[in-house]
Coordinates of C-alpha atoms and ligand atoms in Angstrom, one line a residue:
X24 CA -51.0 32.6 6.3
X25 CA -51.2 31.6 2.6
X26 CA -51.6 28.2 1.1
X27 CA -48.6 25.9 0.8
X28 CA -47.9 24.3 -2.6
X29 CA -45.3 21.7 -3.6
X30 CA -43.4 22.4 -6.8
X31 CA -39.9 22.2 -8.3
X32 CA -37.2 24.8 -9.1
X33 CA -36.5 25.0 -12.8
X34 CA -33.5 27.3 -12.5
X35 CA -31.0 24.4 -13.0
X36 CA -31.0 20.8 -13.9
X37 CA -31.2 19.6 -10.3
X38 CA -34.9 20.6 -10.1
X39 CA -34.9 20.8 -6.3
X40 CA -38.3 20.3 -4.6
X41 CA -39.8 23.5 -3.3
X42 CA -42.6 24.4 -0.9
X43 CA -44.0 27.8 -1.7
X44 CA -46.4 29.8 0.3
X45 CA -48.9 31.7 -1.9
X46 CA -51.0 34.6 -0.7
X47 CA -53.3 36.6 -3.0
X48 CA -51.8 34.7 -6.0
X49 CA -48.3 35.8 -5.1
X50 CA -45.4 33.7 -3.8
X51 CA -44.6 35.1 -0.3
X52 CA -42.3 32.4 1.0
X53 CA -40.1 29.6 -0.4
X54 CA -38.4 26.8 1.4
X55 CA -36.8 23.4 0.4
X56 CA -39.2 20.4 0.3
X57 CA -37.8 17.9 2.8
X58 CA -40.0 15.2 1.4
X59 CA -38.4 15.5 -2.1
X60 CA -36.4 12.3 -2.6
X61 CA -33.7 14.0 -4.7
X62 CA -33.2 17.3 -2.9
X63 CA -34.3 16.4 0.7
X64 CA -35.0 20.0 1.6
X65 CA -31.8 21.4 -0.1
X66 CA -32.3 24.7 -1.9
X67 CA -29.8 27.3 -3.1
X68 CA -30.3 31.0 -3.2
X69 CA -31.5 30.9 -6.8
X70 CA -34.4 28.7 -5.8
X71 CA -35.1 30.8 -2.7
X72 CA -35.5 33.8 -5.1
X73 CA -37.9 32.4 -7.6
X74 CA -40.5 35.0 -6.7
X75 CA -38.1 37.5 -8.3
X76 CA -38.7 35.9 -11.6
X77 CA -42.3 35.0 -11.1
X78 CA -43.4 38.5 -10.1
X79 CA -40.8 40.7 -11.9
X80 CA -42.1 43.9 -13.4
X81 CA -40.4 42.9 -16.7
X82 CA -42.1 39.5 -16.9
X83 CA -43.8 38.9 -20.2
X84 CA -47.3 37.5 -19.7
X85 CA -48.8 37.8 -23.1
X86 CA -47.9 37.0 -26.7
X87 CA -46.3 39.9 -28.5
X88 CA -46.1 40.2 -32.3
X89 CA -43.5 42.3 -34.1
X90 CA -45.3 44.8 -36.3
X91 CA -42.8 47.2 -38.0
X92 CA -40.3 48.1 -35.3
X93 CA -42.8 47.6 -32.5
X94 CA -44.4 44.8 -30.6
X95 CA -48.1 44.5 -30.3
X96 CA -50.0 42.5 -27.8
X97 CA -52.1 39.7 -29.4
X98 CA -54.2 36.9 -28.0
X99 CA -52.9 33.4 -27.4
X100 CA -55.3 32.1 -30.1
X101 CA -54.1 34.6 -32.6
X102 CA -50.5 33.8 -31.8
X103 CA -50.9 30.0 -32.1
X104 CA -53.0 30.2 -35.3
X105 CA -50.6 32.6 -37.0
X106 CA -47.5 30.7 -36.0
X107 CA -49.0 27.4 -37.1
X108 CA -50.2 28.8 -40.4
X109 CA -46.8 30.3 -41.2
X110 CA -44.9 27.2 -40.2
X111 CA -47.1 25.0 -42.3
X112 CA -46.7 27.3 -45.3
X113 CA -42.9 27.3 -44.9
X114 CA -42.6 23.6 -44.6
X115 CA -45.1 22.9 -47.4
X116 CA -43.0 25.1 -49.6
X117 CA -39.4 24.2 -48.5
X118 CA -39.7 20.9 -46.6
X119 CA -38.9 20.0 -43.0
X120 CA -35.2 20.9 -43.3
X121 CA -36.3 24.5 -43.3
X122 CA -37.3 24.3 -39.6
X123 CA -35.2 24.2 -36.4
X124 CA -36.0 24.2 -32.8
X125 CA -33.5 25.8 -30.4
X126 CA -33.9 24.9 -26.7
X127 CA -33.2 22.3 -24.1
X128 CA -29.9 22.4 -22.4
X129 CA -29.9 25.9 -21.0
X130 CA -30.8 26.5 -17.4
X131 CA -34.5 26.4 -16.8
X132 CA -35.6 25.1 -20.2
X133 CA -35.5 21.4 -19.7
X134 CA -39.2 21.0 -19.4
X135 CA -40.6 22.7 -22.5
X136 CA -37.8 21.1 -24.5
X137 CA -39.9 18.0 -24.4
X138 CA -42.7 19.8 -26.3
X139 CA -40.3 21.7 -28.6
X140 CA -38.6 18.4 -29.6
X141 CA -42.0 16.8 -30.1
X142 CA -43.2 19.6 -32.4
X143 CA -39.9 19.4 -34.3
X144 CA -40.4 15.7 -34.9
X145 CA -44.0 16.1 -35.8
X146 CA -42.9 18.6 -38.5
X147 CA -40.4 16.0 -39.8
X148 CA -37.3 17.9 -38.8
X149 CA -34.3 16.6 -36.9
X150 CA -32.8 20.0 -36.2
X151 CA -32.6 20.6 -32.5
X152 CA -29.9 23.1 -31.5
X153 CA -29.0 23.4 -27.9
X154 CA -26.3 24.5 -25.5
X155 CA -25.6 20.8 -24.8
X156 CA -23.9 20.7 -28.2
X157 CA -21.6 23.4 -27.1
X158 CA -20.8 21.9 -23.7
X159 CA -21.1 18.1 -23.9
X160 CA -20.5 17.1 -27.5
X161 CA -17.2 15.4 -26.8
X162 CA -18.5 13.6 -23.7
X163 CA -21.7 12.4 -25.3
X164 CA -19.8 11.3 -28.4
X165 CA -17.4 9.3 -26.3
X166 CA -20.3 7.7 -24.4
X167 CA -21.8 6.6 -27.7
X168 CA -18.6 4.9 -28.7
X169 CA -17.7 3.4 -25.3
X170 CA -21.0 2.9 -23.5
X171 CA -23.1 2.1 -26.6
X172 CA -25.5 5.1 -26.4
X173 CA -24.6 8.8 -26.4
X174 CA -27.0 9.6 -23.6
X175 CA -25.5 7.0 -21.2
X176 CA -23.6 9.6 -19.2
X177 CA -22.4 8.6 -15.8
X178 CA -22.5 10.3 -12.5
X179 CA -20.7 9.6 -9.2
X180 CA -22.6 7.5 -6.7
X181 CA -21.7 10.2 -4.1
X182 CA -23.7 8.6 -1.2
X183 CA -21.8 5.4 -1.4
X184 CA -18.3 6.5 -2.5
X185 CA -15.4 6.9 -0.2
X186 CA -13.3 8.9 -2.6
X187 CA -14.5 11.5 -5.0
X188 CA -12.0 12.6 -7.6
X189 CA -13.0 15.9 -9.2
X190 CA -11.8 17.3 -12.6
X191 CA -12.9 20.7 -13.8
X192 CA -15.9 21.1 -11.5
X193 CA -16.6 23.6 -8.8
X194 CA -19.7 22.0 -7.3
X195 CA -19.8 24.4 -4.4
X196 CA -20.9 27.0 -6.9
X197 CA -22.3 25.2 -9.9
X198 CA -24.2 22.2 -8.5
X199 CA -24.6 19.7 -11.3
X200 CA -25.3 16.9 -8.8
X201 CA -28.2 17.0 -6.3
X202 CA -27.4 18.9 -3.1
X203 CA -23.8 19.4 -4.3
X204 CA -22.5 21.9 -1.6
X205 CA -24.1 19.8 1.1
X206 CA -22.6 16.5 -0.2
X207 CA -19.2 18.0 -0.8
X208 CA -19.1 19.4 2.7
X209 CA -20.1 16.0 4.1
X210 CA -17.4 14.3 2.2
X211 CA -14.8 16.9 3.2
X212 CA -15.7 16.5 6.9
X213 CA -15.8 12.7 6.9
X214 CA -12.4 11.4 8.1
X215 CA -13.0 8.0 6.4
X216 CA -13.6 9.7 3.0
X217 CA -11.4 11.6 0.6
X218 CA -12.1 14.5 -1.6
X219 CA -9.5 15.1 -4.3
X220 CA -9.8 18.1 -6.6
X221 CA -7.9 18.7 -9.8
X222 CA -8.3 22.4 -10.7
X223 CA -5.9 25.2 -11.7
X224 CA -7.7 27.5 -9.4
X225 CA -8.1 27.4 -5.6
X226 CA -11.9 27.1 -6.2
X227 CA -14.5 27.0 -3.4
X228 CA -14.5 23.2 -3.9
X229 CA -10.7 22.9 -3.9
X230 CA -10.7 24.7 -0.5
X231 CA -12.6 21.7 0.9
X232 CA -10.2 19.1 -0.7
X233 CA -8.0 16.6 1.2
X234 CA -5.7 16.8 -1.9
X235 CA -5.7 19.6 -4.4
X236 CA -3.8 19.1 -7.6
X237 CA -3.3 22.6 -8.9
X238 CA -2.8 21.6 -12.5
X239 CA -1.5 23.8 -15.3
X240 CA -4.6 24.9 -17.3
X241 CA -5.3 22.7 -20.4
X242 CA -3.0 19.8 -19.4
X243 CA -5.7 17.4 -18.0
X244 CA -5.3 14.9 -20.8
X245 CA -1.7 14.5 -20.0
X246 CA -2.5 14.0 -16.3
X247 CA -5.2 11.4 -17.1
X248 CA -2.8 9.6 -19.4
X249 CA -0.1 9.7 -16.8
X250 CA -2.4 8.3 -14.2
X251 CA -3.6 5.4 -16.5
X252 CA 0.0 4.7 -17.3
X253 CA 1.1 4.6 -13.6
X254 CA -1.8 2.4 -12.6
X255 CA -1.0 -0.1 -15.4
X256 CA 2.8 0.0 -14.6
X257 CA 2.2 -0.6 -10.9
X258 CA -0.4 -3.4 -11.6
X259 CA -3.2 -1.6 -9.7
X260 CA -5.7 -2.1 -12.4
X261 CA -8.8 -4.3 -11.7
X262 CA -7.9 -7.3 -13.9
X263 CA -11.2 -9.1 -13.1
X264 CA -13.3 -6.1 -14.2
X265 CA -11.2 -5.6 -17.3
X266 CA -11.6 -9.3 -18.3
X267 CA -15.3 -9.6 -17.6
X268 CA -16.9 -6.2 -18.0
X269 CA -14.9 -4.5 -20.8
X270 CA -13.8 -5.4 -24.3
X271 CA -11.1 -4.1 -26.6
X272 CA -8.7 -2.9 -23.9
X273 CA -5.8 -4.9 -25.4
X274 CA -6.1 -3.0 -28.6
X275 CA -5.4 0.4 -26.9
X276 CA -3.1 -0.8 -24.1
X277 CA 0.0 0.1 -26.0
X278 CA -0.9 3.8 -26.0
X279 CA -0.2 3.8 -22.2
X280 CA 2.9 1.6 -22.2
X281 CA 6.3 3.1 -22.3
X282 CA 4.7 6.5 -21.7
X283 CA 6.9 9.0 -19.8
X284 CA 4.5 9.7 -17.0
X285 CA 7.1 11.7 -15.1
X286 CA 7.6 14.1 -18.0
X287 CA 3.9 14.4 -18.5
X288 CA 3.3 15.2 -14.8
X289 CA 6.1 17.8 -15.0
X290 CA 4.4 19.4 -17.9
X291 CA 1.2 19.5 -15.8
X292 CA 3.3 21.4 -13.2
X293 CA 2.5 18.8 -10.6
X294 CA 4.4 16.7 -8.2
X295 CA 4.9 13.1 -9.5
X296 CA 4.8 11.4 -6.1
X297 CA 1.5 13.2 -5.3
X298 CA 0.0 12.2 -8.7
X299 CA 1.2 8.6 -8.1
X300 CA -0.5 8.6 -4.7
X301 CA -3.8 10.0 -6.2
X302 CA -3.6 7.3 -8.9
X303 CA -3.1 4.6 -6.2
X304 CA -6.0 5.9 -4.1
X305 CA -8.3 6.1 -7.0
X306 CA -7.4 2.6 -8.2
X307 CA -7.6 0.9 -4.9
X308 CA -10.5 2.6 -3.0
X309 CA -14.2 2.7 -3.5
X310 CA -13.8 5.7 -5.7
X311 CA -15.8 7.8 -8.1
X312 CA -15.2 10.6 -10.5
X313 CA -16.9 13.9 -11.1
X314 CA -15.8 15.7 -14.2
X315 CA -17.4 18.7 -15.8
X316 CA -17.1 21.7 -18.0
X317 CA -13.5 22.4 -17.0
X318 CA -12.7 19.2 -19.0
X319 CA -15.5 19.4 -21.6
X320 CA -14.9 23.0 -22.6
X321 CA -11.2 23.1 -22.2
X322 CA -8.5 21.9 -24.6
X323 CA -8.8 18.2 -25.7
X324 CA -12.4 18.0 -24.7
X325 CA -13.2 14.6 -26.5
X326 CA -9.9 13.2 -25.6
X327 CA -10.4 14.1 -21.9
X328 CA -13.7 12.3 -21.9
X329 CA -12.2 9.2 -23.5
X330 CA -9.3 9.1 -21.1
X331 CA -11.8 9.4 -18.2
X332 CA -13.7 6.3 -19.4
X333 CA -10.4 4.4 -19.7
X334 CA -9.4 5.4 -16.2
X335 CA -12.7 4.4 -14.8
X336 CA -12.7 1.1 -16.8
X337 CA -9.2 -0.1 -15.8
X338 CA -10.0 0.5 -12.2
X339 CA -13.4 -1.1 -12.4
X340 CA -15.2 2.0 -11.2
X341 CA -18.0 2.2 -13.8
X342 CA -21.5 0.8 -13.1
X343 CA -20.5 -0.3 -9.6
X344 CA -21.8 0.8 -6.2
X345 CA -19.8 3.8 -4.9
X346 CA -18.3 4.3 -8.4
X347 CA -19.9 6.0 -11.3
X348 CA -23.4 5.0 -12.2
X349 CA -25.5 5.6 -15.3
X350 CA -28.9 6.9 -14.4
X351 CA -30.7 5.9 -17.6
X352 CA -32.2 8.4 -19.9
X353 CA -32.4 11.9 -18.4
X354 CA -34.1 15.0 -19.7
X355 CA -32.8 17.1 -21.4
X356 CA -30.5 14.6 -22.9
X357 CA -31.5 13.7 -26.4
X358 CA -31.5 10.4 -28.4
X359 CA -28.5 8.5 -29.6
X360 CA -27.6 10.0 -32.9
X361 CA -24.6 8.2 -34.3
X362 CA -23.2 10.2 -37.2
X363 CA -22.4 7.0 -39.0
X364 CA -26.1 6.2 -39.4
X365 CA -27.3 7.4 -42.8
X366 CA -30.7 8.4 -41.3
X367 CA -29.1 11.0 -39.1
X368 CA -29.1 14.4 -40.8
X369 CA -26.2 16.6 -41.4
X370 CA -26.7 20.3 -41.8
X371 CA -26.7 21.6 -45.4
X372 CA -24.1 24.4 -45.2
X373 CA -21.6 23.2 -42.6
X374 CA -22.3 19.4 -42.8
X375 CA -22.4 19.4 -39.0
X376 CA -23.9 16.3 -37.3
X377 CA -25.8 16.1 -34.0
X378 CA -24.5 14.5 -30.9
X379 CA -27.1 13.2 -28.5
X380 CA -29.7 14.8 -30.7
X381 CA -28.2 18.3 -30.6
X382 CA -26.7 20.3 -33.4
X383 CA -24.0 22.9 -32.4
X384 CA -25.6 26.4 -32.1
X385 CA -22.5 28.2 -33.5
X386 CA -23.2 26.9 -37.0
X387 CA -26.9 28.1 -37.0
X388 CA -26.1 31.5 -38.5
X389 CA -24.3 29.9 -41.5
X390 CA -27.2 27.4 -41.9
X391 CA -29.6 30.4 -42.2
X392 CA -27.4 32.6 -44.3
X393 CA -26.5 29.9 -46.8
X394 CA -27.8 30.0 -50.4
X395 CA -28.7 26.3 -50.2
X396 CA -32.3 25.6 -51.2
X397 CA -32.7 23.6 -47.9
X398 CA -31.4 26.4 -45.7
X399 CA -33.1 27.2 -42.4
X400 CA -36.1 29.6 -42.7
X401 CA -38.1 29.1 -39.5
X402 CA -36.7 28.8 -36.0
X403 CA -38.5 28.5 -32.6
X404 CA -36.3 29.4 -29.7
X405 CA -37.4 28.6 -26.1
X406 CA -35.6 29.7 -22.9
X407 CA -32.3 30.5 -24.5
X408 CA -30.9 33.7 -25.7
X409 CA -28.6 32.8 -28.6
X410 CA -27.7 36.5 -29.3
X411 CA -26.0 36.5 -25.9
X412 CA -25.1 32.9 -25.4
X413 CA -23.3 31.8 -28.5
X414 CA -20.1 32.8 -30.2
X415 CA -21.0 35.5 -32.7
X416 CA -23.8 37.9 -31.8
X417 CA -23.5 39.9 -35.1
X418 CA -23.8 36.7 -37.2
X419 CA -26.9 35.7 -35.2
X420 CA -28.4 39.2 -35.7
X421 CA -27.8 39.0 -39.4
X422 CA -29.1 35.5 -39.7
X423 CA -32.2 35.9 -37.6
X424 CA -33.2 39.0 -39.7
X425 CA -33.2 36.7 -42.8
X426 CA -35.6 34.2 -41.3
X427 CA -39.2 34.0 -42.5
X428 CA -40.3 33.1 -39.0
X429 CA -38.6 33.5 -35.6
X430 CA -40.6 32.7 -32.5
X431 CA -39.1 33.0 -29.0
X432 CA -40.6 31.7 -25.8
X433 CA -39.2 33.7 -22.9
X434 CA -40.2 35.0 -19.4
X435 CA -38.7 38.4 -20.2
X436 CA -37.6 40.5 -23.2
X437 CA -34.1 39.4 -24.3
X438 CA -31.8 40.4 -27.1
X439 CA -33.1 37.5 -29.1
X440 CA -36.7 38.2 -28.3
Ligands
SF4_511 S1 -29.7 23.9 -7.0 FE1 -30.7 25.9 -6.8 S2 -31.1 26.6 -8.9 FE2 -30.7 24.3 -9.0 S3 -32.8 23.4 -8.8 FE3 -31.9 23.5 -6.8 S4 -32.7 25.5 -5.9 FE4 -32.9 25.5 -8.2

């Protein structure tokens, strides 16, 4: 029998509590930590297999320095001293705009992003690039305009809701809320609660649904607009909430009046009566919404997010028990970086701006390969593999070869490392 240690899984943003048994400095057993308030003993198979990553033969345990075409093992002191000296020299010569940190947002890299961002700020740079700027830009930008801060992103109050309406999310596979499969199964089995899934595919989550709207791919914005229009036409909106908890609705109301919801629903390849019933249920019950990458990374990403806020607002389902709640500031979400603020940087080559602190990774190669005197010259990458993750591997290869300094922090050798 080894010793039991409590820790957390870092393989996704849920950070489930783990109890690991350690014998001879090796993890021999993993189980969910029932005392963890968030995960309550839940653990998925990734968490169960953390020993695979911890003790893998390919695990990198020491700093490696590229010398010619080969890597040489060096000490931690040498690595830190050399990186610090090189960074200082680059920034002294070219200024803080020459440095970017890439990390935070990918699976498993939420924790060290706190240190990466702190280093970036200490060096005077604002350039954080992360996957969040690929996935959530539209949603965060809309939060900034509607909720006041880009990081005020809402989540369904799943424990207290009696109807969960899902857009573009297959929680049975992808989590994104604590104990997602467990909670979805509970909702599905509860006769007093409803699970409604909008998904073009009969996903694992759709299979549990009471109602599955098998929407035509890419037509979510039309469906959302149709639902809003139906709710307003039928008078199902929460007038008290609209009057006392929102502002500006009158100035956008006309977008939803005289809208041909039937034609829109037909384009979505859905049944109008069923959509009308879903709209009624959402508007009249203690409902919440879960929307995810299917909306954010599909067509009309920002518009989808905006229409979601309108739907939540007219039904009074935002910041209420059982509706969608805002958890406050969460790692790895960044700060509010409104592009209208003159203090917020834009990149030199593509004039891109950050949303929630993150610049879009797909512009980084151009920012390095540019001839602008303020181009990027030094990049630290942690726990992400841009050569595999982002849009143009060749562009990244060419760009990274041009850098004066590229440092990667990784558990194993990757294409980027
Ligand atoms: S859901 Fe799975 S991968 Fe995510 S933190 Fe929990 S155990 Fe780890």
